[in-house]
XYZ file of C-alpha atoms in Angstrom:
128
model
C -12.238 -17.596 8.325
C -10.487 -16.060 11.614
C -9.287 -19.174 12.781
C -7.151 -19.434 9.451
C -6.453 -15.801 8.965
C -3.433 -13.596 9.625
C -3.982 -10.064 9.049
C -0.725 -7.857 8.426
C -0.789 -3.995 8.424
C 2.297 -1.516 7.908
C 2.512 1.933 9.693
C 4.323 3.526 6.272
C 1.078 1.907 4.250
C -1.260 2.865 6.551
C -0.397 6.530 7.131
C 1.527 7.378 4.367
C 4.727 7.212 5.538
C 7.661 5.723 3.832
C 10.049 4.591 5.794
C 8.798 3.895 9.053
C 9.498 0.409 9.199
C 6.654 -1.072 11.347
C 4.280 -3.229 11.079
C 1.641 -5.760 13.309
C -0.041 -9.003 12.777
C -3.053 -10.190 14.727
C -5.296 -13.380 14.317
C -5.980 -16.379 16.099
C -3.506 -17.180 19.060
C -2.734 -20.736 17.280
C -1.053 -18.693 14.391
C -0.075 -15.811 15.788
C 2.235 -17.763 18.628
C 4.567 -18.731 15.602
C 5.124 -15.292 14.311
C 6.015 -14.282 17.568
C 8.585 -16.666 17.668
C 9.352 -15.332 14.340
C 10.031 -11.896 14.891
C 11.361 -12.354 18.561
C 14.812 -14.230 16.721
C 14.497 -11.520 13.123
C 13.818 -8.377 15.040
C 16.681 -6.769 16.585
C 15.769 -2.667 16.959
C 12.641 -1.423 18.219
C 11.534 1.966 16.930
C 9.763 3.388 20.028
C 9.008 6.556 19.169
C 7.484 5.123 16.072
C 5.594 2.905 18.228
C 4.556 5.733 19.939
C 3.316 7.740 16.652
C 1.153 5.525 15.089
C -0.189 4.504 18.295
C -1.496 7.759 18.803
C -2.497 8.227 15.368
C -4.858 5.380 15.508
C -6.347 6.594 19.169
C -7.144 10.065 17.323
C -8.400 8.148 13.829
C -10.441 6.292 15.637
C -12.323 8.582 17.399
C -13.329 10.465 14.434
C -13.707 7.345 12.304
C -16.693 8.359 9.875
C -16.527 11.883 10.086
C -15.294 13.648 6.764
C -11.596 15.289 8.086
C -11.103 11.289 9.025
C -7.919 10.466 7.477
C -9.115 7.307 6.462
C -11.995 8.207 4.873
C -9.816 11.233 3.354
C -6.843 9.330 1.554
C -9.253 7.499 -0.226
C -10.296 10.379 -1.851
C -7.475 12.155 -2.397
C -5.706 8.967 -3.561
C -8.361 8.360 -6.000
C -8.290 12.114 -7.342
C -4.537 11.354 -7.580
C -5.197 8.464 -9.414
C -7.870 9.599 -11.913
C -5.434 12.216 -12.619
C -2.998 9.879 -13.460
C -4.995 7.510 -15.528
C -5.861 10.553 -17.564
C -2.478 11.062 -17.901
C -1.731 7.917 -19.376
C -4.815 7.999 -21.380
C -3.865 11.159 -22.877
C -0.274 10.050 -24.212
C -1.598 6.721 -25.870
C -1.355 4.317 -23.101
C -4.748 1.934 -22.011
C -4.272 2.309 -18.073
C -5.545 -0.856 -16.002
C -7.287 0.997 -13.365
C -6.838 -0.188 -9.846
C -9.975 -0.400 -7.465
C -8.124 -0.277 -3.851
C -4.292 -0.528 -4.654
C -1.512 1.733 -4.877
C 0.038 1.236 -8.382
C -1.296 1.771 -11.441
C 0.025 -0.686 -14.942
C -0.577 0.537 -18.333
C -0.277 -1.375 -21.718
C 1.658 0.809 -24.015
C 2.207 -1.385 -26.789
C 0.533 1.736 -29.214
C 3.979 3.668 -28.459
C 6.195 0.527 -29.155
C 6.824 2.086 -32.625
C 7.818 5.638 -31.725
C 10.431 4.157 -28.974
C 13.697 2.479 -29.935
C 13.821 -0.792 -28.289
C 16.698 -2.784 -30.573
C 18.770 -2.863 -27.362
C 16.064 -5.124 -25.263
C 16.662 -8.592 -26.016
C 13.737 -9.878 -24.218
C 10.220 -11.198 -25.634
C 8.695 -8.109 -22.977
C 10.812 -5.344 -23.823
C 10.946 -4.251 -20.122
């Protein structure tokens, strides 16, 4: 599969951080060439001391990587407290929550609370 793969990662996904616009890519050399090319002509700023940030951030994750006060072995739980809390939530009020397993956003089908909201003024089939 690496020979077909890109992998893309963002420093405001990975650490929580919205805003920080940066991101890498890494696979094979035969794909990767072409999104060099890519970003060399789209790119025109280059946040160093965001650079700088997350590449110290990885150096210290990974040298506790699999200890407990690891961060990423510590957002996971607190995101999924944050989102069992949530789905609760949700519950609670009437909705049917589709639970996510590793995302970030949650959906919920609240068609059971269609008749306690006005909606005359949506003039789509979805009502969104």
């Amino acid at each position: 599969m690496w020979d077909r793969t890109i992998s893309i990662g963002s420093a405001g996904k990975t650490f929580s951080v919205t805003g920080w616009k940066l991101g890498w890519a890494y696979g094979p050399e035969h794909l990767i060439r072409n999104c060099g090319v890519v970003h060399q002509n789209c790119v025109y700023a280059c946040p160093t001391p965001i650079q700088e940030a997350v590449a110290r951030g990885f150096e210290k994750e990974l040298g506790r990587l699999g200890e407990k006060e690891s961060y990423f072995k510590s957002i996971s739980v607190d995101l999924k407290d944050k989102r069992d809390f949530l789905a609760e939530v949700l519950t609670d009020v009437g909705m049917k929550p589709v639970i996510p397993e590793g995302g970030y956003f949650m959906m919920a089908d609240w068609s059971s609370l269609a008749d306690r909201i006005d909606l005359s003024s949506e003039v789509d089939e979805q009502r969104d």
